[in-house]
């Protein structure tokens, strides 16, 4: 709460200060408004949400506002992106700061950034295990995520780039420190990363993309000395995975994928994710047997070791209509989700229509219908 | 408005007064075309209009910077696409999506913003690097025909024919052919304006021969020779700055 108040003051000061800008400064702004309408049909056979145990609504409406302001003067850039979520059905208002940072260009090749900012590491489309800070919303990867508070030092050389990030916590040994080195050899781009995530948690990451005329092939993976899973043991208790100090028995997660240009305006995206520390057939039976107590370990898309994502996307000649079919499938749990999509892009507005069709006893819903109307001013 | 007056006055004073490119062999003409039009270091604002049955269906405006083997394109409008950026760093093409702060590598043959041109059509840097001359210059009914063949299968088109003005040797039409010799796309170069002691086509029209009702028109303004952007400007890391 205190943090939010502080950010509010900073944002107000920022916008007030921009009203007295000199002629040398550059100020730009845009307002993004997203109106999300969702209709839910609950699954009568759901093991996760029997008799609507979670008390979810049949209808949901959220109005999202993102006023984005950018101020540049000489070597300094200041960017603010507050987010305001209004839920008219529950009469709830949520306010937070997605981004608020100051970037100082020390030289053409060296940048220093302080504040709250989104960090986008990794090459995969849907899942980014090598990003220790943020994970995308697989239901809508366009969602504007909330950044992290950081100090970011970046060197951009002709042959390689180096990125170091320090994200503070209340105590130094709980803070996150990460760095990434990126380079490329002709059409192969790659990077290596390391992150200390506090409390002795560490991860080593690597990612790559290989570009060609008709496709790109990409992948990323990490080795961790800790686990992100919430496996349920035969007693119905969450397994506690201790931090490994050696290189043996590290947990691995990786994603490989391709973006294939089937026709000039038709693209096929396919991704596979592997997680060594996630449910196998036995542990998923434990999860089912001890529901709803095991609910914290629930994931609506993929709970097992092997997950697949496929998308076939067609865009018309004028980039106005976009039709896609999205399929998520988890081999271990047999979770299947199909989501065809239709997008209409105007010059300053966009309409997205997405039905979600579920086919599994673990699903909360049989069907969800979502319409998002966005305005870009 | 000032720019429009400037362009019109230049066009009026320069009609029939184009300084010809060096009279030379076909390879020399290809090099001159590359040097004066395709691989020139420059900055400009490009308007892209996608038309169906002569009616504009979509308009984009973007700032383009070219330097050596690299090219970067920042979309200025429409509002929905503002701040989207595309980079050809010599070996790869990248697109930066500001909405999700995401950077993706894009295939060369993908349609550029859904129009009639491919990414490679728009972001190609060097003609000489991709093609070589076949045969000599042919004079066909007062037009010079320069035939080029792809050096390898990586290029978007197997053969390219340039139709040149007999006096100036500047192109006014370009045909792109498939492996079977069929014309896939046609590019028309028009509205030459004085630029860098020569001329530059300020309007380029791409026609997809497989879809006769559709075409894409590019109009260039605010042209300036060279750029003061450093090499770091053409890196993926700088796209989000």
XYZ file of C-alpha atoms in Angstrom:
618
model
C 0.000 0.000 0.000
C 2.851 2.318 0.944
C 4.634 1.507 -2.302
C 1.505 2.288 -4.324
C 1.087 5.684 -2.602
C 4.705 6.543 -3.259
C 4.372 5.585 -6.903
C 1.176 7.672 -7.209
C 3.022 10.716 -5.939
C 5.942 10.133 -8.271
C 3.623 9.716 -11.268
C 1.680 12.893 -10.403
C 4.926 14.827 -9.988
C 6.108 13.424 -13.299
C 3.015 14.513 -15.214
C 2.962 17.934 -13.522
C 6.603 18.483 -14.327
C 6.035 17.752 -18.011
C 3.682 20.729 -18.305
C 6.629 23.104 -17.979
C 8.865 21.475 -20.524
C 11.317 23.500 -22.507
C 11.445 23.418 -26.291
C 14.425 21.008 -26.227
C 12.502 18.271 -24.522
C 10.366 15.629 -26.141
C 7.193 14.390 -24.548
C 4.812 11.810 -25.928
C 1.912 9.975 -24.436
C -0.701 7.450 -25.336
C -3.717 6.043 -23.604
C -4.603 2.398 -24.027
C -8.034 1.271 -22.927
C -8.981 -2.418 -22.885
C -12.514 -3.589 -22.127
C -12.628 -7.288 -21.320
C -15.919 -9.203 -21.307
C -15.836 -12.866 -20.260
C -18.636 -15.415 -20.093
C -17.966 -18.660 -18.203
C -19.725 -22.013 -18.438
C -18.642 -24.107 -15.457
C -17.862 -27.769 -15.809
C -20.295 -29.916 -13.844
C -17.746 -32.731 -13.539
C -14.823 -30.545 -12.480
C -12.657 -32.093 -9.761
C -11.016 -28.729 -9.153
C -14.155 -26.647 -8.722
C -17.051 -28.943 -7.671
C -20.307 -27.020 -7.158
C -18.396 -23.813 -7.879
C -16.371 -24.155 -4.696
C -14.156 -21.260 -5.789
C -17.247 -18.993 -6.080
C -16.355 -17.780 -9.553
C -18.665 -15.486 -11.506
C -20.518 -16.519 -14.634
C -19.806 -13.111 -16.154
C -16.773 -10.891 -15.736
C -16.197 -7.348 -16.970
C -12.944 -5.439 -16.518
C -12.056 -2.010 -17.911
C -8.306 -1.540 -18.061
C -6.611 1.826 -18.597
C -2.898 2.274 -19.329
C -1.875 5.932 -19.717
C 1.719 5.699 -21.012
C 3.907 8.816 -20.893
C 7.472 9.174 -22.188
C 9.656 12.175 -21.528
C 13.058 12.585 -23.173
C 15.629 15.266 -22.653
C 19.189 14.926 -23.898
C 20.502 11.668 -22.428
C 17.571 11.086 -20.082
C 14.387 9.149 -20.712
C 11.605 8.895 -18.160
C 8.742 6.510 -18.802
C 5.599 5.895 -16.751
C 2.865 3.341 -17.301
C 0.286 3.230 -14.525
C -2.513 0.684 -14.761
C -6.059 1.256 -13.588
C -8.409 -1.742 -13.499
C -12.106 -1.097 -12.992
C -14.514 -3.954 -12.366
C -18.053 -2.525 -12.701
C -19.781 -5.734 -11.555
C -17.920 -5.880 -8.241
C -17.485 -2.075 -8.094
C -13.780 -2.672 -7.499
C -10.933 -0.370 -8.477
C -7.319 -1.483 -8.673
C -4.420 0.847 -9.239
C -0.781 -0.070 -9.717
C 2.303 0.952 -11.630
C 3.385 -1.289 -14.491
C 6.448 0.765 -15.345
C 8.117 3.857 -13.934
C 11.760 4.187 -14.774
C 14.507 6.605 -15.569
C 16.978 5.634 -18.243
C 20.278 7.449 -18.587
C 22.278 7.097 -21.777
C 25.872 7.270 -20.565
C 27.128 6.768 -24.120
C 25.856 5.252 -27.369
C 26.781 1.848 -26.036
C 26.063 2.134 -22.329
C 22.676 2.622 -20.632
C 21.713 2.731 -16.964
C 18.087 2.243 -15.912
C 16.552 2.756 -12.478
C 12.964 2.118 -11.442
C 10.241 -0.349 -12.322
C 10.446 -1.956 -15.744
C 9.365 -5.048 -17.675
C 12.208 -7.408 -18.498
C 11.778 -9.659 -21.482
C 14.436 -12.352 -21.591
C 14.171 -15.501 -23.654
C 13.249 -16.375 -27.189
C 10.195 -18.598 -26.843
C 6.773 -17.288 -27.710
C 4.617 -18.571 -24.877
C 6.863 -19.825 -22.082
C 10.120 -18.149 -21.013
C 11.919 -20.293 -18.413
C 15.125 -18.280 -18.845
C 13.392 -15.113 -17.667
C 13.839 -15.152 -13.876
C 11.605 -12.096 -13.388
C 8.358 -12.334 -15.374
C 6.255 -14.992 -17.074
C 3.686 -14.160 -19.765
C -0.025 -14.875 -19.544
C -0.449 -17.828 -21.950
C -4.112 -16.932 -22.468
C -3.064 -13.569 -23.928
C 0.628 -12.944 -24.451
C -0.126 -9.311 -25.411
C -1.052 -8.494 -21.821
C 0.893 -5.570 -20.399
C 2.728 -7.118 -17.443
C 3.757 -5.389 -14.254
C 7.503 -4.759 -14.235
C 10.005 -5.299 -11.447
C 11.924 -2.756 -9.391
C 15.506 -2.849 -10.616
C 18.796 -1.249 -11.460
C 19.760 -2.274 -14.963
C 23.159 -1.637 -16.542
C 23.392 -2.450 -20.214
C 26.323 -2.460 -22.619
C 25.438 -2.681 -26.314
C 28.533 -3.508 -28.331
C 28.834 -4.177 -32.051
C 29.536 -7.879 -31.425
C 27.831 -8.589 -28.131
C 25.515 -7.107 -25.498
C 25.799 -7.415 -21.734
C 22.884 -6.902 -19.390
C 23.209 -6.856 -15.582
C 20.173 -6.483 -13.339
C 19.895 -6.002 -9.610
C 16.409 -6.248 -8.142
C 16.415 -5.388 -4.430
C 14.371 -7.075 -1.690
C 13.992 -6.200 2.002
C 17.223 -8.044 2.718
C 20.276 -8.268 0.484
C 20.417 -12.080 0.567
C 16.842 -12.184 -0.761
C 17.555 -9.774 -3.612
C 17.927 -10.903 -7.215
C 21.044 -10.425 -9.269
C 21.139 -11.530 -12.882
C 23.239 -11.029 -15.970
C 23.013 -12.030 -19.605
C 25.512 -12.014 -22.476
C 24.078 -12.041 -26.001
C 25.769 -12.377 -29.352
C 25.243 -13.862 -32.805
C 27.049 -15.805 -35.502
C 25.382 -14.998 -38.828
C 21.772 -16.191 -38.547
C 22.277 -17.846 -35.143
C 21.608 -15.547 -32.189
C 22.288 -16.815 -28.689
C 22.659 -15.742 -25.092
C 23.843 -17.137 -21.779
C 22.435 -15.987 -18.481
C 22.878 -16.477 -14.752
C 20.530 -15.453 -11.955
C 20.878 -15.487 -8.189
C 17.310 -15.273 -6.944
C 17.905 -14.874 -3.211
C 17.919 -17.539 -0.507
C 20.681 -19.394 -2.388
C 18.445 -20.035 -5.395
C 20.400 -20.010 -8.622
C 19.700 -20.698 -12.267
C 21.838 -20.953 -15.396
C 20.091 -20.215 -18.691
C 20.717 -20.330 -22.408
C 18.605 -19.301 -25.390
C 18.986 -19.189 -29.160
C 17.164 -18.392 -32.407
C 18.084 -19.544 -35.856
C 16.588 -17.508 -38.693
C 15.932 -18.597 -42.259
C 13.863 -17.542 -45.256
C 10.709 -19.387 -44.330
C 11.099 -20.225 -40.654
C 12.770 -19.421 -37.390
C 13.776 -22.101 -34.921
C 14.250 -21.131 -31.299
C 14.763 -22.541 -27.853
C 15.660 -21.682 -24.307
C 16.382 -23.645 -21.173
C 17.535 -23.404 -17.586
C 19.181 -25.524 -14.935
C 17.999 -24.633 -11.443
C 19.158 -25.648 -7.987
C 15.564 -25.240 -6.780
C 12.139 -26.356 -7.921
C 9.095 -24.386 -9.032
C 6.741 -27.355 -8.793
C 4.121 -28.100 -6.172
C 4.020 -31.876 -6.328
C 1.660 -33.722 -3.993
C 2.975 -36.815 -2.233
C 1.015 -39.990 -1.428
C -0.031 -38.480 1.918
C -1.605 -35.497 0.169
C 1.116 -33.136 1.346
C 3.052 -30.717 -0.873
C 6.574 -32.040 -1.453
C 9.312 -29.785 -0.132
C 12.171 -29.679 -2.586
C 15.330 -28.490 -0.893
C 17.891 -26.295 -2.611
C 20.650 -28.358 -4.250
C 24.139 -27.058 -3.708
C 25.998 -29.211 -6.203
C 25.587 -29.535 -9.953
C 24.010 -32.977 -9.577
C 20.224 -33.400 -9.454
C 19.499 -29.942 -10.755
C 16.027 -29.300 -12.121
C 15.813 -28.601 -15.838
C 13.218 -26.726 -17.845
C 13.427 -25.999 -21.546
C 11.293 -24.889 -24.478
C 11.933 -25.480 -28.167
C 9.780 -24.067 -30.918
C 9.471 -22.930 -34.489
C 7.677 -20.211 -36.398
C 7.063 -21.550 -39.889
C 5.893 -19.362 -42.736
C 3.486 -21.802 -44.428
C 2.279 -19.123 -46.852
C 3.220 -15.406 -46.973
C 0.377 -14.534 -44.589
C -0.050 -17.867 -42.821
C 2.202 -18.742 -39.909
C 2.458 -21.931 -37.896
C 3.908 -21.672 -34.395
C 4.680 -24.838 -32.441
C 6.290 -25.081 -28.997
C 7.204 -27.907 -26.634
C 8.048 -27.426 -22.952
C 9.774 -29.923 -20.659
C 10.004 -29.575 -16.871
C 11.891 -32.253 -14.958
C 10.323 -31.330 -11.613
C 6.659 -31.459 -12.651
C 3.929 -34.062 -12.329
C 4.313 -37.532 -13.705
C 1.346 -39.923 -13.953
C 1.670 -41.026 -10.317
C 1.864 -37.568 -8.767
C -1.055 -36.288 -10.844
C -3.162 -39.079 -9.336
C -2.092 -37.839 -5.892
C -3.121 -34.328 -6.907
C -6.569 -35.516 -8.019
C -7.058 -37.687 -4.924
C -6.425 -34.845 -2.497
C -8.432 -32.090 -4.181
C -9.463 -29.438 -3.169
C -6.602 -29.309 -0.603
C -4.040 -29.659 -3.387
C -5.583 -26.726 -5.304
C -2.547 -24.385 -4.933
C -0.726 -26.666 -7.415
C -3.404 -26.225 -10.093
C -2.586 -24.868 -13.542
C -5.411 -24.614 -16.125
C -3.127 -25.382 -19.089
C -0.251 -27.613 -18.127
C 0.635 -29.389 -14.918
C 2.793 -32.195 -16.249
C 6.319 -32.630 -17.536
C 5.451 -32.397 -21.226
C 3.392 -29.496 -22.644
C 2.639 -28.564 -26.243
C 1.378 -25.379 -27.848
C 0.355 -24.962 -31.472
C -0.977 -21.971 -33.357
C -2.011 -21.543 -36.984
C -2.387 -17.891 -37.804
C -3.708 -16.203 -40.953
C -3.620 -12.460 -41.550
C -5.419 -10.802 -44.462
C -3.623 -8.545 -46.976
C -4.526 -5.370 -45.133
C -3.507 -6.569 -41.644
C -7.090 -6.004 -40.541
C -8.359 -9.516 -39.935
C -6.393 -12.141 -38.112
C -7.737 -15.646 -37.660
C -5.945 -18.155 -35.481
C -6.387 -21.531 -33.851
C -4.554 -22.109 -30.586
C -4.161 -25.521 -28.988
C -2.613 -26.316 -25.606
C -2.043 -29.953 -24.705
C -0.435 -31.533 -21.669
C 0.612 -35.114 -22.302
C 0.824 -36.207 -18.642
C -2.469 -34.842 -17.427
C -4.309 -35.022 -20.763
C -5.325 -31.378 -20.343
C -6.576 -30.065 -23.694
C -7.600 -26.519 -24.481
C -8.652 -25.271 -27.924
C -9.009 -21.576 -28.510
C -9.814 -20.277 -31.976
C -9.453 -16.513 -32.268
C -10.619 -13.667 -34.464
C -8.987 -10.250 -34.307
C -10.045 -7.122 -36.175
C -7.492 -4.292 -36.222
C -8.694 -0.765 -36.935
C -6.305 2.197 -37.061
C -6.879 3.045 -33.409
C -8.977 0.199 -32.080
C -8.923 -3.560 -31.946
C -11.498 -6.272 -31.288
C -10.396 -9.714 -30.085
C -12.858 -12.611 -29.854
C -11.676 -15.831 -28.205
C -13.725 -18.863 -27.217
C -11.904 -21.339 -24.936
C -13.032 -24.951 -25.163
C -11.774 -27.272 -22.417
C -11.812 -31.063 -22.438
C -10.619 -32.536 -19.158
C -11.900 -33.450 -15.711
C -9.333 -31.056 -14.236
C -10.897 -28.099 -16.055
C -12.852 -25.516 -14.124
C -14.824 -24.562 -17.228
C -16.364 -26.377 -20.151
C -16.329 -23.174 -22.130
C -15.263 -19.563 -21.814
C -16.081 -16.760 -24.236
C -13.966 -13.619 -24.166
C -14.302 -10.366 -26.104
C -11.713 -7.595 -25.718
C -12.345 -4.165 -27.215
C -9.224 -1.990 -27.093
C -8.731 1.674 -27.980
C -5.344 3.250 -28.696
C -5.296 7.033 -28.368
C 3.389 21.636 -47.208
C 6.895 23.056 -47.636
C 8.122 19.604 -48.555
C 5.367 19.206 -51.141
C 6.216 22.571 -52.748
C 9.892 21.626 -52.715
C 9.250 18.246 -54.372
C 6.943 19.765 -57.019
C 9.412 22.541 -57.838
C 12.258 20.048 -58.118
C 10.182 17.855 -60.398
C 9.197 20.802 -62.606
C 12.753 22.062 -62.967
C 14.214 18.639 -63.493
C 11.918 17.257 -66.171
C 14.031 15.874 -68.975
C 17.149 16.958 -67.144
C 18.193 13.809 -65.298
C 21.936 13.397 -65.144
C 22.508 10.000 -66.682
C 24.258 7.258 -64.768
C 27.649 6.334 -66.129
C 27.410 4.656 -69.509
C 28.948 1.285 -68.825
C 28.505 -2.423 -69.054
C 25.493 -4.109 -67.376
C 27.493 -5.039 -64.258
C 28.512 -1.431 -63.893
C 24.874 -0.320 -64.216
C 23.881 -2.808 -61.514
C 26.561 -1.386 -59.222
C 25.360 2.166 -59.948
C 21.755 1.198 -59.195
C 22.862 -0.358 -55.929
C 25.012 2.616 -54.994
C 22.503 5.326 -55.904
C 19.212 3.737 -54.894
C 19.277 0.441 -53.025
C 22.240 0.497 -50.666
C 22.641 4.207 -50.058
C 23.112 5.225 -46.410
C 20.130 7.469 -45.746
C 17.193 8.439 -43.554
C 13.643 9.041 -44.743
C 9.982 8.844 -43.814
C 8.072 6.194 -45.730
C 4.313 6.056 -46.195
C 2.940 2.651 -47.108
C -0.562 2.385 -48.552
C -2.173 -0.978 -49.232
C -4.911 -0.690 -51.867
C -7.696 -2.928 -53.100
C -9.476 -1.944 -56.309
C -7.717 1.454 -56.118
C -9.189 2.106 -52.656
C -6.791 2.605 -49.725
C -7.455 -0.091 -47.139
C -4.489 0.491 -44.830
C -1.897 3.250 -44.345
C 1.328 3.070 -42.341
C 3.938 5.746 -41.787
C 7.429 4.837 -40.644
C 10.862 6.373 -40.146
C 13.615 4.424 -41.894
C 17.368 4.568 -41.292
C 19.824 2.691 -43.551
C 23.506 2.264 -42.822
C 25.972 -0.148 -44.420
C 24.427 -3.622 -44.250
C 21.778 -2.585 -41.746
C 18.348 -1.040 -41.802
C 15.913 -0.046 -39.060
C 12.303 0.924 -39.414
C 10.212 2.575 -36.653
C 6.432 2.701 -37.201
C 4.942 6.148 -36.484
C 1.293 5.497 -37.364
C -1.419 4.199 -37.199
C -1.840 4.518 -33.462
C -2.392 0.777 -32.991
C 1.057 -0.026 -34.425
C 3.007 2.966 -33.090
C 6.484 2.125 -31.716
C 6.609 -1.272 -33.420
C 10.135 -1.600 -34.826
C 11.735 -3.778 -37.489
C 15.478 -4.352 -37.843
C 17.594 -5.974 -40.541
C 20.986 -6.367 -38.887
C 22.591 -7.828 -42.001
C 21.968 -11.479 -41.183
C 18.589 -11.486 -39.445
C 15.315 -9.641 -39.340
C 13.776 -8.758 -36.004
C 10.485 -7.246 -34.912
C 10.030 -5.471 -31.586
C 6.474 -5.502 -30.230
C 6.048 -2.657 -27.731
C 2.795 -3.991 -26.257
C 4.507 -7.009 -24.738
C 8.097 -5.654 -24.945
C 8.762 -8.768 -27.016
C 11.474 -9.196 -29.623
C 10.970 -11.863 -32.298
C 13.043 -13.011 -35.227
C 10.919 -12.954 -38.389
C 11.315 -15.025 -41.576
C 12.478 -13.142 -44.678
C 9.625 -14.321 -46.895
C 6.815 -13.332 -44.518
C 4.467 -10.637 -45.912
C 5.588 -7.235 -44.629
C 2.760 -5.879 -42.420
C 0.401 -8.058 -44.432
C 0.949 -6.125 -47.690
C 2.049 -7.266 -51.175
C 5.734 -6.987 -50.290
C 7.750 -9.519 -48.331
C 10.067 -8.565 -45.472
C 12.997 -9.064 -47.804
C 11.456 -6.788 -50.470
C 11.308 -3.934 -47.991
C 14.379 -4.595 -45.918
C 16.755 -5.711 -48.653
C 20.022 -3.824 -48.389
C 22.129 -4.775 -51.373
C 21.189 -5.794 -54.888
C 24.781 -6.682 -55.807
C 25.084 -9.046 -52.845
C 22.010 -11.032 -53.902
C 22.067 -10.958 -57.732
C 24.397 -11.124 -60.727
C 23.869 -9.919 -64.303
C 22.938 -12.425 -66.996
C 23.528 -11.475 -70.624
C 23.913 -7.970 -71.928
C 21.619 -4.986 -71.977
C 18.680 -5.531 -74.338
C 17.004 -2.618 -76.085
C 13.296 -3.403 -76.357
C 11.103 -0.750 -77.956
C 13.048 2.134 -76.462
C 13.508 0.520 -73.047
C 16.664 -1.070 -71.700
C 16.234 -4.485 -70.125
C 18.731 -5.580 -67.477
C 18.360 -9.216 -66.401
C 19.615 -10.422 -63.036
C 19.828 -13.917 -61.611
C 19.887 -14.859 -57.926
C 23.301 -15.906 -56.644
C 21.754 -18.576 -54.435
C 18.395 -19.967 -53.326
C 18.328 -17.739 -50.215
C 17.011 -14.776 -52.197
C 13.280 -14.199 -52.510
C 13.159 -14.348 -56.332
C 15.101 -16.446 -58.804
C 15.295 -13.764 -61.485
C 14.791 -10.000 -61.562
C 14.310 -7.882 -64.691
C 14.946 -4.144 -64.562
C 13.482 -1.874 -67.250
C 15.634 1.233 -67.493
C 15.273 4.630 -69.106
C 17.543 4.614 -72.150
C 19.005 8.039 -71.357
C 19.285 8.114 -67.590
C 19.589 4.359 -66.896
C 17.277 4.856 -63.917
C 14.721 2.059 -63.446
C 11.029 2.643 -64.019
C 9.910 -0.974 -63.738
C 11.155 -4.151 -62.110
C 9.825 -7.669 -62.536
C 10.421 -10.486 -60.053
C 10.287 -13.986 -61.508
C 9.858 -17.409 -59.961
C 12.012 -20.471 -60.700
C 9.607 -21.375 -63.517
C 10.118 -17.946 -65.097
C 6.674 -16.621 -64.192
C 6.382 -12.949 -63.154
C 5.270 -12.945 -59.490
C 5.554 -9.275 -58.623
C 6.114 -6.003 -60.442
C 7.618 -2.856 -58.954
C 7.099 0.543 -60.583
C 9.502 3.401 -59.798
C 8.067 6.894 -60.307
C 8.173 10.561 -59.240
C 11.965 10.899 -59.240
C 13.207 13.774 -57.093
C 16.631 15.407 -57.001
C 18.754 13.783 -54.330
C 22.477 13.579 -53.635
C 23.584 14.973 -57.025
C 21.281 12.469 -58.716
C 17.709 11.369 -58.466
C 15.696 9.096 -56.245
C 12.246 7.562 -56.897
C 9.877 9.049 -54.338
C 7.049 6.670 -55.241
C 7.331 2.914 -55.553
C 4.379 0.679 -56.368
C 4.414 -3.082 -55.755
C 1.898 -5.152 -57.689
C 1.317 -8.788 -56.853
C 0.701 -10.441 -60.235
C -1.231 -13.252 -58.594
C -3.708 -10.793 -57.056
C -4.468 -8.205 -59.688
C -6.889 -6.154 -57.572
C -4.271 -5.407 -54.915
C -1.224 -3.133 -54.799
C 1.046 -1.451 -52.253
C 2.349 2.105 -52.742
C 5.381 3.482 -50.900
C 5.936 7.246 -50.841
C 9.249 8.633 -49.568
C 9.648 12.060 -47.938
C 12.177 13.886 -45.733
C 15.081 12.150 -47.457
C 18.569 12.860 -46.171
C 21.848 11.316 -47.249
C 23.885 9.436 -44.672
C 23.056 9.033 -41.009
C 24.684 9.982 -37.738
C 23.292 6.873 -36.021
C 25.981 4.675 -34.504
C 26.238 0.896 -35.004
C 24.575 0.392 -31.625
C 21.350 1.870 -33.065
C 21.108 -1.173 -35.348
C 21.284 -3.788 -32.614
C 18.411 -5.753 -31.117
C 19.226 -4.375 -27.666
C 18.597 -0.811 -28.819
C 15.154 -1.565 -30.282
C 13.507 -1.212 -26.888
C 15.313 2.044 -26.015
